[in-house]
Structure formats: C-alpha cells, structure tokens
Short mmCIF file of C-alpha atoms in Angstrom, two decimals:
data_model
loop_
_atom_site.label_atom_id
_atom_site.label_comp_id
_atom_site.label_asym_id
_atom_site.label_seq_id
_atom_site.Cartn_x
_atom_site.Cartn_y
_atom_site.Cartn_z
CA UNK A 267 9.06 19.80 2.66
CA UNK A 268 8.84 21.19 -0.87
CA UNK A 269 12.60 21.71 -0.69
CA UNK A 270 13.42 18.21 0.55
CA UNK A 271 16.36 16.28 -0.92
CA UNK A 272 15.48 14.58 -4.24
CA UNK A 273 15.19 10.81 -4.13
CA UNK A 274 18.22 8.91 -5.43
CA UNK A 275 17.12 6.72 -8.37
CA UNK A 276 17.52 2.97 -8.14
CA UNK A 277 20.25 1.56 -10.39
CA UNK A 278 20.45 -1.43 -12.72
CA UNK A 279 22.40 -3.21 -9.98
CA UNK A 280 19.55 -2.60 -7.53
CA UNK A 281 17.08 -4.17 -9.96
CA UNK A 282 19.45 -7.03 -10.78
CA UNK A 283 19.69 -7.86 -7.07
CA UNK A 284 15.90 -7.80 -6.74
CA UNK A 285 15.43 -10.13 -9.70
CA UNK A 286 18.06 -12.52 -8.36
CA UNK A 287 16.40 -12.47 -4.95
CA UNK A 288 13.00 -13.15 -6.50
CA UNK A 289 14.35 -16.07 -8.54
CA UNK A 290 15.91 -17.60 -5.41
CA UNK A 291 12.65 -17.15 -3.52
CA UNK A 292 10.82 -18.93 -6.35
CA UNK A 293 13.21 -21.87 -6.16
CA UNK A 294 12.88 -22.04 -2.37
CA UNK A 295 9.09 -22.15 -2.82
CA UNK A 296 9.37 -25.08 -5.24
CA UNK A 297 8.49 -23.01 -8.31
CA UNK A 298 10.02 -23.30 -11.76
CA UNK A 299 9.98 -19.52 -12.03
CA UNK A 300 7.99 -16.32 -11.90
CA UNK A 301 5.91 -14.63 -14.60
CA UNK A 302 5.51 -10.93 -13.87
CA UNK A 303 2.93 -8.84 -15.71
CA UNK A 304 2.74 -5.03 -15.83
CA UNK A 305 1.95 -3.64 -12.39
CA UNK A 306 3.70 -3.03 -9.07
CA UNK A 307 5.76 -6.23 -9.14
CA UNK A 308 7.19 -5.38 -12.56
CA UNK A 309 7.98 -1.82 -11.47
CA UNK A 310 9.70 -3.07 -8.31
CA UNK A 311 11.73 -5.70 -10.16
CA UNK A 312 12.72 -3.75 -13.29
CA UNK A 313 11.70 -0.09 -12.99
CA UNK A 314 9.53 -0.55 -16.10
CA UNK A 315 5.90 0.49 -16.35
CA UNK A 316 4.34 0.34 -19.84
CA UNK A 317 2.63 3.52 -20.96
CA UNK A 318 -0.62 1.52 -21.12
CA UNK A 319 -1.50 -2.00 -20.02
CA UNK A 320 -3.14 -3.41 -23.15
CA UNK A 321 -4.07 -6.73 -24.71
CA UNK A 322 -0.51 -7.07 -26.05
CA UNK A 323 1.53 -9.42 -23.87
CA UNK A 324 4.29 -7.95 -21.70
CA UNK A 325 5.81 -10.47 -19.28
CA UNK A 326 9.00 -10.74 -17.24
CA UNK A 327 10.23 -14.33 -16.97
CA UNK A 328 12.42 -15.14 -13.98
CA UNK A 329 13.80 -18.63 -13.49
CA UNK A 330 16.50 -19.88 -11.11
CA UNK A 331 19.88 -20.10 -12.83
CA UNK A 332 18.73 -18.25 -15.96
CA UNK A 333 19.04 -14.64 -17.05
CA UNK A 334 15.84 -12.58 -16.70
CA UNK A 335 13.93 -12.04 -19.94
CA UNK A 336 11.31 -9.37 -20.59
CA UNK A 337 8.89 -10.28 -23.39
CA UNK A 338 7.53 -7.05 -24.90
CA UNK A 339 5.65 -5.90 -27.99
CA UNK A 340 8.08 -4.52 -30.58
CA UNK A 341 6.36 -1.14 -30.63
CA UNK A 342 6.98 -0.79 -26.88
CA UNK A 343 10.56 -2.08 -26.86
CA UNK A 344 12.15 1.40 -27.10
CA UNK A 345 10.40 2.42 -23.87
CA UNK A 346 11.38 -0.82 -22.16
CA UNK A 347 15.00 -0.27 -23.14
CA UNK A 348 14.97 3.03 -21.24
CA UNK A 349 13.92 1.41 -17.94
CA UNK A 350 16.49 1.63 -15.17
CA UNK A 351 16.57 -2.15 -14.83
CA UNK A 352 16.86 -2.89 -18.56
CA UNK A 353 20.67 -3.44 -18.47
CA UNK A 354 20.06 -6.29 -16.00
CA UNK A 355 17.81 -8.30 -18.32
CA UNK A 356 17.32 -9.46 -21.91
CA UNK A 357 14.54 -7.99 -24.02
CA UNK A 358 12.68 -10.33 -26.36
CA UNK A 359 10.25 -8.44 -28.53
CA UNK A 360 7.44 -9.75 -30.68
CA UNK A 361 5.59 -8.11 -33.56
CA UNK A 362 1.87 -7.96 -34.24
CA UNK A 363 0.83 -11.05 -36.18
CA UNK A 364 3.29 -13.30 -34.34
CA UNK A 365 2.39 -15.57 -31.40
CA UNK A 366 3.75 -14.05 -28.17
CA UNK A 367 2.73 -17.14 -26.19
CA UNK A 368 4.90 -19.41 -28.30
CA UNK A 369 7.80 -17.02 -27.78
CA UNK A 370 7.18 -17.06 -24.03
CA UNK A 371 6.70 -20.83 -23.91
CA UNK A 372 10.21 -21.31 -25.27
CA UNK A 373 11.50 -19.76 -22.03
CA UNK A 374 9.51 -22.02 -19.70
CA UNK A 375 9.69 -25.52 -18.32
CA UNK A 376 6.74 -27.22 -19.99
CA UNK A 377 5.94 -29.18 -16.84
CA UNK A 378 6.72 -26.47 -14.30
CA UNK A 379 4.67 -24.66 -11.72
CA UNK A 380 5.04 -20.89 -11.90
CA UNK A 381 4.14 -17.95 -9.74
CA UNK A 382 2.27 -15.32 -11.74
CA UNK A 383 1.30 -11.74 -10.95
CA UNK A 384 -2.08 -11.36 -9.30
CA UNK A 385 -3.05 -8.74 -11.87
CA UNK A 386 -2.05 -10.74 -14.98
CA UNK A 387 -4.82 -10.74 -17.55
CA UNK A 388 -6.84 -13.96 -17.66
CA UNK A 389 -6.54 -14.05 -21.48
CA UNK A 390 -2.74 -14.20 -21.18
CA UNK A 391 -2.71 -16.89 -18.49
CA UNK A 392 -5.25 -19.03 -20.37
CA UNK A 393 -3.25 -18.71 -23.60
CA UNK A 394 -0.10 -19.85 -21.83
CA UNK A 395 -1.97 -22.81 -20.39
CA UNK A 396 -3.19 -23.77 -23.88
CA UNK A 397 0.33 -23.47 -25.26
CA UNK A 398 1.91 -25.40 -22.38
CA UNK A 399 -0.85 -27.65 -20.95
CA UNK A 400 1.62 -29.31 -18.58
CA UNK A 401 2.25 -26.12 -16.65
CA UNK A 402 0.44 -24.91 -13.54
CA UNK A 403 0.28 -21.54 -11.82
CA UNK A 404 -0.13 -19.86 -8.44
CA UNK A 405 -0.72 -16.19 -7.72
CA UNK A 406 2.32 -14.35 -6.39
CA UNK A 407 0.41 -13.33 -3.27
CA UNK A 408 -0.26 -17.01 -2.59
CA UNK A 409 3.16 -18.32 -3.60
CA UNK A 410 5.47 -15.51 -2.40
CA UNK A 411 3.45 -13.17 -0.19
CA UNK A 412 6.57 -11.62 1.35
CA UNK A 413 8.39 -10.95 -1.94
CA UNK A 414 8.32 -7.15 -1.53
CA UNK A 415 7.63 -7.05 2.21
CA UNK A 416 11.12 -6.43 3.59
CA UNK A 417 12.44 -3.03 2.51
CA UNK A 418 16.08 -2.07 2.15
CA UNK A 419 17.59 1.14 3.49
CA UNK A 420 16.81 3.18 0.39
CA UNK A 421 13.20 2.01 0.36
CA UNK A 422 12.81 2.85 4.04
CA UNK A 423 14.05 6.36 3.36
CA UNK A 424 11.49 6.78 0.58
CA UNK A 425 8.67 5.53 2.78
CA UNK A 426 9.78 7.85 5.57
CA UNK A 427 9.76 10.78 3.15
CA UNK A 428 6.29 9.85 1.90
CA UNK A 429 5.05 9.69 5.50
CA UNK A 430 6.57 13.08 6.29
CA UNK A 431 4.86 14.55 3.23
CA UNK A 432 1.50 13.16 4.36
CA UNK A 433 2.14 14.63 7.81
CA UNK A 434 2.82 18.02 6.24
CA UNK A 435 -0.48 17.77 4.38
CA UNK A 436 -2.32 17.08 7.64
CA UNK A 437 -0.70 20.03 9.39
CA UNK A 438 -2.02 22.27 6.61
CA UNK A 439 -5.48 20.73 6.26
CA UNK A 440 -6.22 21.22 9.94
CA UNK A 441 -5.93 24.98 9.33
CA UNK A 442 -8.68 25.16 6.70
CA UNK A 443 -12.38 25.66 7.34
CA UNK A 444 -14.39 22.43 7.53
CA UNK A 445 -17.79 23.61 8.78
CA UNK A 446 -20.28 24.53 6.09
CA UNK A 447 -18.27 22.92 3.28
CA UNK A 448 -18.86 19.73 1.30
CA UNK A 449 -16.75 16.70 2.14
CA UNK A 450 -15.65 16.69 -1.50
CA UNK A 451 -14.24 20.22 -1.17
CA UNK A 452 -12.06 19.26 1.80
CA UNK A 453 -10.99 16.08 -0.01
CA UNK A 454 -9.89 18.19 -2.99
CA UNK A 455 -7.87 20.39 -0.61
CA UNK A 456 -6.19 17.28 0.79
CA UNK A 457 -5.32 15.99 -2.69
CA UNK A 458 -3.82 19.37 -3.61
CA UNK A 459 -1.75 19.36 -0.43
CA UNK A 460 -0.40 15.86 -1.05
CA UNK A 461 0.72 16.97 -4.50
CA UNK A 462 2.20 20.19 -3.11
CA UNK A 463 4.33 18.15 -0.74
CA UNK A 464 5.69 15.88 -3.44
CA UNK A 465 3.15 13.17 -4.20
CA UNK A 466 2.93 12.26 -7.88
CA UNK A 467 -0.13 10.09 -7.31
CA UNK A 468 -3.04 10.53 -4.90
CA UNK A 469 -4.74 7.20 -4.21
CA UNK A 470 -7.44 8.26 -1.75
CA UNK A 471 -8.65 11.23 0.30
CA UNK A 472 -11.40 10.05 2.61
CA UNK A 473 -13.27 12.81 4.42
CA UNK A 474 -16.01 11.05 6.39
CA UNK A 475 -18.06 13.47 8.47
CA UNK A 476 -20.65 12.77 11.15
CA UNK A 477 -22.52 9.51 10.45
CA UNK A 478 -20.40 8.92 7.34
CA UNK A 479 -17.46 8.32 9.67
CA UNK A 480 -19.00 4.97 10.60
CA UNK A 481 -18.15 3.73 7.07
CA UNK A 482 -14.39 2.99 7.01
CA UNK A 483 -14.18 3.35 3.21
CA UNK A 484 -16.68 6.16 2.77
CA UNK A 485 -16.69 7.75 -0.67
CA UNK A 486 -16.66 11.52 -0.31
CA UNK A 487 -19.80 13.25 -1.43
CA UNK A 488 -21.77 16.45 -1.12
CA UNK A 489 -22.69 16.11 2.53
CA UNK A 490 -22.20 19.49 4.18
CA UNK A 491 -19.95 19.24 7.22
CA UNK A 492 -21.76 20.55 10.29
CA UNK A 493 -20.77 21.99 13.64
CA UNK A 494 -20.45 19.09 16.08
CA UNK A 495 -19.26 16.58 13.45
CA UNK A 496 -16.51 14.09 14.10
CA UNK A 497 -14.55 13.67 10.84
CA UNK A 498 -12.31 10.76 9.84
CA UNK A 499 -9.51 11.82 7.47
CA UNK A 500 -7.71 8.99 5.66
CA UNK A 501 -5.38 9.91 2.82
CA UNK A 502 -2.33 8.77 0.92
CA UNK A 503 -0.68 8.01 -2.38
CA UNK A 504 2.76 7.67 -3.94
CA UNK A 505 5.76 9.95 -3.57
CA UNK A 506 8.85 9.00 -5.57
CA UNK A 507 7.23 5.62 -6.18
CA UNK A 508 6.55 4.74 -2.52
CA UNK A 509 3.37 4.98 -0.51
CA UNK A 510 1.91 7.07 2.25
CA UNK A 511 -1.26 6.28 4.20
CA UNK A 512 -2.34 8.01 7.38
CA UNK A 513 -5.58 8.64 9.27
CA UNK A 514 -6.47 11.22 11.86
CA UNK A 515 -9.85 12.12 13.33
CA UNK A 516 -10.79 15.77 13.83
CA UNK A 517 -13.85 17.51 15.27
CA UNK A 518 -15.74 20.65 14.31
CA UNK A 519 -16.40 22.50 17.54
CA UNK A 520 -16.43 20.82 20.93
CA UNK A 521 -16.79 17.02 21.20
CA UNK A 522 -19.22 15.30 23.53
CA UNK A 523 -17.90 13.26 26.42
CA UNK A 524 -18.63 10.05 24.51
CA UNK A 525 -16.87 11.24 21.36
CA UNK A 526 -13.79 12.16 23.36
CA UNK A 527 -13.91 8.86 25.25
CA UNK A 528 -14.13 6.83 22.02
CA UNK A 529 -11.30 8.81 20.47
CA UNK A 530 -9.11 8.27 23.54
CA UNK A 531 -9.87 4.55 23.38
CA UNK A 532 -8.82 4.30 19.73
CA UNK A 533 -5.66 6.24 20.51
CA UNK A 534 -4.87 3.80 23.32
CA UNK A 535 -5.55 0.84 20.99
CA UNK A 536 -3.30 2.33 18.30
CA UNK A 537 -0.51 2.74 20.84
CA UNK A 538 -0.96 -0.86 22.00
CA UNK A 539 -0.72 -2.09 18.41
CA UNK A 540 2.43 -0.08 17.87
CA UNK A 541 3.99 -1.38 21.09
CA UNK A 542 3.38 -4.95 19.91
CA UNK A 543 5.66 -4.43 16.89
CA UNK A 544 8.95 -6.24 17.36
CA UNK A 545 11.03 -8.81 15.46
CA UNK A 546 9.71 -12.32 15.88
CA UNK A 547 6.18 -11.30 16.86
CA UNK A 548 3.46 -12.60 14.55
CA UNK A 549 1.44 -10.22 12.39
CA UNK A 550 -1.66 -11.31 14.30
CA UNK A 551 -0.07 -10.15 17.56
CA UNK A 552 -0.35 -6.54 16.40
CA UNK A 553 -4.02 -7.04 15.61
CA UNK A 554 -4.64 -8.79 18.92
CA UNK A 555 -2.98 -6.04 20.96
CA UNK A 556 -5.01 -3.25 19.39
CA UNK A 557 -8.25 -5.22 19.31
CA UNK A 558 -8.01 -6.24 22.97
CA UNK A 559 -8.10 -2.61 24.11
CA UNK A 560 -11.26 -1.92 22.16
CA UNK A 561 -12.95 -5.22 23.04
CA UNK A 562 -12.20 -4.84 26.75
CA UNK A 563 -13.93 -1.46 26.70
CA UNK A 564 -17.09 -3.01 25.21
CA UNK A 565 -16.68 -1.75 21.64
CA UNK A 566 -15.30 -4.92 20.04
CA UNK A 567 -18.19 -5.35 17.60
CA UNK A 568 -17.54 -1.86 16.23
CA UNK A 569 -13.94 -2.54 15.18
CA UNK A 570 -14.82 -4.08 11.83
CA UNK A 571 -11.57 -4.38 9.86
CA UNK A 572 -8.03 -5.69 10.22
CA UNK A 573 -5.53 -3.61 12.16
CA UNK A 574 -3.14 -3.07 9.28
CA UNK A 575 -1.73 -3.77 5.83
CA UNK A 576 1.68 -3.63 4.23
CA UNK A 577 2.84 -0.68 2.15
CA UNK A 578 5.59 -0.09 -0.39
CA UNK A 579 5.30 0.55 -4.12
CA UNK A 580 1.55 0.20 -3.54
CA UNK A 581 -0.45 1.57 -0.63
CA UNK A 582 -1.92 -1.88 0.19
CA UNK A 583 0.15 -5.07 0.01
CA UNK A 584 1.24 -7.96 2.26
CA UNK A 585 1.79 -8.48 5.14
CA UNK A 586 -1.58 -8.02 6.84
CA UNK A 587 -2.08 -7.44 10.56
CA UNK A 588 -5.03 -9.76 11.06
CA UNK A 589 -6.05 -12.70 13.22
CA UNK A 590 -4.72 -15.95 11.76
CA UNK A 591 -1.67 -14.40 10.08
CA UNK A 592 1.28 -16.08 11.77
CA UNK A 593 3.96 -14.58 9.53
CA UNK A 594 6.71 -13.34 11.86
CA UNK A 595 7.72 -9.70 11.75
CA UNK A 596 11.28 -9.02 10.59
CA UNK A 597 13.23 -5.75 10.42
CA UNK A 598 12.38 -3.78 7.29
CA UNK A 599 8.73 -4.78 7.07
CA UNK A 600 6.44 -1.75 6.77
CA UNK A 601 2.71 -1.65 7.46
CA UNK A 602 -0.12 0.40 8.90
CA UNK A 603 -1.43 0.24 12.45
CA UNK A 604 -4.96 1.64 12.20
CA UNK A 605 -7.59 0.52 14.69
CA UNK A 606 -10.99 2.18 14.61
CA UNK A 607 -14.44 2.28 16.18
CA UNK A 608 -17.49 2.80 13.96
CA UNK A 609 -20.87 3.52 15.51
CA UNK A 610 -23.54 3.14 12.79
CA UNK A 611 -25.57 6.27 12.12
CA UNK A 612 -23.50 8.32 14.55
CA UNK A 613 -19.74 8.71 14.04
CA UNK A 614 -16.44 6.90 13.62
CA UNK A 615 -12.85 7.25 14.78
CA UNK A 616 -9.67 5.91 13.19
CA UNK A 617 -6.01 6.68 13.93
CA UNK A 618 -3.36 5.33 11.56
CA UNK A 619 0.41 5.43 11.29
CA UNK A 620 2.78 3.62 8.98
CA UNK A 621 5.27 1.62 11.06
CA UNK A 622 8.46 -0.23 10.19
CA UNK A 623 9.98 -3.06 12.18
CA UNK A 624 13.41 -2.24 13.62
CA UNK A 625 16.00 -4.46 15.28
CA UNK A 626 14.39 -3.97 18.68
CA UNK A 627 10.82 -2.76 18.10
CA UNK A 628 9.06 -0.41 15.73
CA UNK A 629 9.44 3.05 14.26
CA UNK A 630 6.60 5.28 13.09
CA UNK A 631 6.72 7.12 9.77
CA UNK A 632 3.90 9.46 10.89
CA UNK A 633 4.44 11.90 13.73
CA UNK A 634 1.46 14.28 13.78
CA UNK A 635 -0.51 14.46 16.99
CA UNK A 636 -2.81 11.58 17.77
CA UNK A 637 -4.88 13.73 20.11
CA UNK A 638 -8.33 14.82 18.96
CA UNK A 639 -7.79 17.92 16.83
CA UNK A 640 -10.46 20.64 16.85
CA UNK A 641 -11.10 22.41 13.54
CA UNK A 642 -13.38 25.23 12.47
#
C-alpha cells in the first residue's frame, strides 16, 4: 500500500467542468447563482483552500452564463493564483480598508436568490444582505444537496484507494495487543497506521470498548481494555483529498453466545443494506433493508442512528441513508452502510463499508472480513 500509484492531480479543465456543472444546477434549481466560501465545496470546485479561514472575505461567485469569479484578499491572491483551478476563473482581489461586500455585490443580481455554502460565516452573509437587501439565500445542502454526490471515474478511484488504505490499517491494528491498554493508546496506533498507508488527515479513530461500545460516537479515553470486551473500531480520514470511513467490531478473548449472536445479526443487516443498493432505489430503501433485519430480531430500539451518509472530499456529506429520504440512487453515488446495535451499559456492535452505486447494483470499497475478529 505504501508503494501504491500516486494520485493523478485534477486539472484546470476538471475544475472548469465542475464549476459549469454547478452553475447549471443552480439555474435548474431556480437560483441566480452560488456563493462558495472556503471549505469542501470551494476545494472541490477550484482546488483552492486558503491557508487560514479568517474574517477576510473569500468567496467564489458562480452564475449561469457568466465566468466564475473568486473574490480574495490581496494578500492571499498569490496563493489563490497557484490553485489548480485558477486558470478556469477570474480573480478579483480586494485590499484591507476597501469594502469587499461592495466588490462582491457588483457581481450579483440585486434581486436574486443564491445558494451559499453551509459553512459561510454569518458576518459575511449578513454584510451581503445589508449591501443587497433585495437578495435572499439558501444553504447549499438545502438548495443543491446532490451537488457533489455523484463521483466521476477519477474520484471513484481515489475513494477506492482511501478505502483500501483504511483496510490495510485494520489488518495491522488487529495484530496489536488490545487487552490491558488504554483506548487512547489503540486509537493513536490506528491514527499512525492511517498515516502510514497514505492518509494526510485523520478525522476520527473511535475505539469503544466494553460498555463504551454502546455510544456510537464515543470519545476515546483512558478506560483500560479488559479481557472479554467487545470493541467497536470506527476510523477514517482523507487520502489524496478523498475520504475513508470504516467500522469493524473485535473482541478480546472469547465472546459470549449473545455477543456473537448480536454481531452476526449486525453483519446480516449490513449485508441486507448493501444488497438494497441499486440504481433507482431510494436512499431510504437502504436504511429500511438494514433496519428490518435488526427490528425483526427484536433489537430495533437499539439501532439508534441512520444507516449511512455520503462521502467524498469530506467524510460526511449528502446523500443520507435514512427514513424519509426519497432521493433515488444513481451510479457514482458513494456512501456508508453501517448498521449497529447498542446495548446501554453492556456493549455495542457496528459494521461499516463505503459503497458506490454501479450500473446494476453496488460495489464495496472495504473488503476486510466482516466476521467477529478475536484480538489479544
């Protein structure tokens, strides 16, 4: 894995196509344009991530039929010019002491409705509203939830490579000693392994032992892992700009009959969720398939979260595999399938793979065993 083929960088043409696609999607949604602040949307559209997200306004303006414009502080313009997508847009810089909102307003329809990044600073949005009181805004997740959802071939390759790297980390972590060590020590081992296998960013390394396993988002601490503990491992981050996220449940020593039964049930539910993935199915169908297995076995009240979430340049993004989400699956969508059972005060089990929709079903990006793994 450490010797895997380097990722091929995206080109200005790739970013130009993304910006054109986003502008068309905005028009189709009845928007006058999109305002994209620093964060994952800006990285995906332009390849640009400011060194620091500060109070100085940086904003990509996309409008149907107009060239993209990136408004940036003058002192950050040299960095913006180096972004891979810079040749596909116009830079408009502003200096300290000038009004960046007036400069941005000149690019906007004063009576338009715009999609704006979820993570845009409130101070910037409010200033734009004061400058252009006739405008209105909707979050990008609300207005264009599927903007980044369908991945192209290059993105799928990057996600597959990130999944393979996470798998390699699991194959190594299962060899280390768990018993008698703090959860935080094992979590540090996991983070080191993710980096060893190519991750530039580690987003989470959950090591939830014994009763802590009943908390799906347990924060690792100084609990000493004991013989007889069931342990939920959930870990991931970014490799070459694209996410990994996988969960496996391991056991120190021999499991009880109930622990093995619950693990087998979650494995069956995870398989059912995966088998429900196909073009045209609704996101909620994946959730329903996995949840039905657990509910029919009498554990429905202990499956306390959605079955999955999208993944791409972030580890959590739309679409979501949850009841009520009728968005149809289309080839190229990528998301987790991760049912679980959480028995308060006792133990938990979760099994998670990243899956992409293919022309006739689904493909997993995680291939490590889903059987209950015994560790020392």
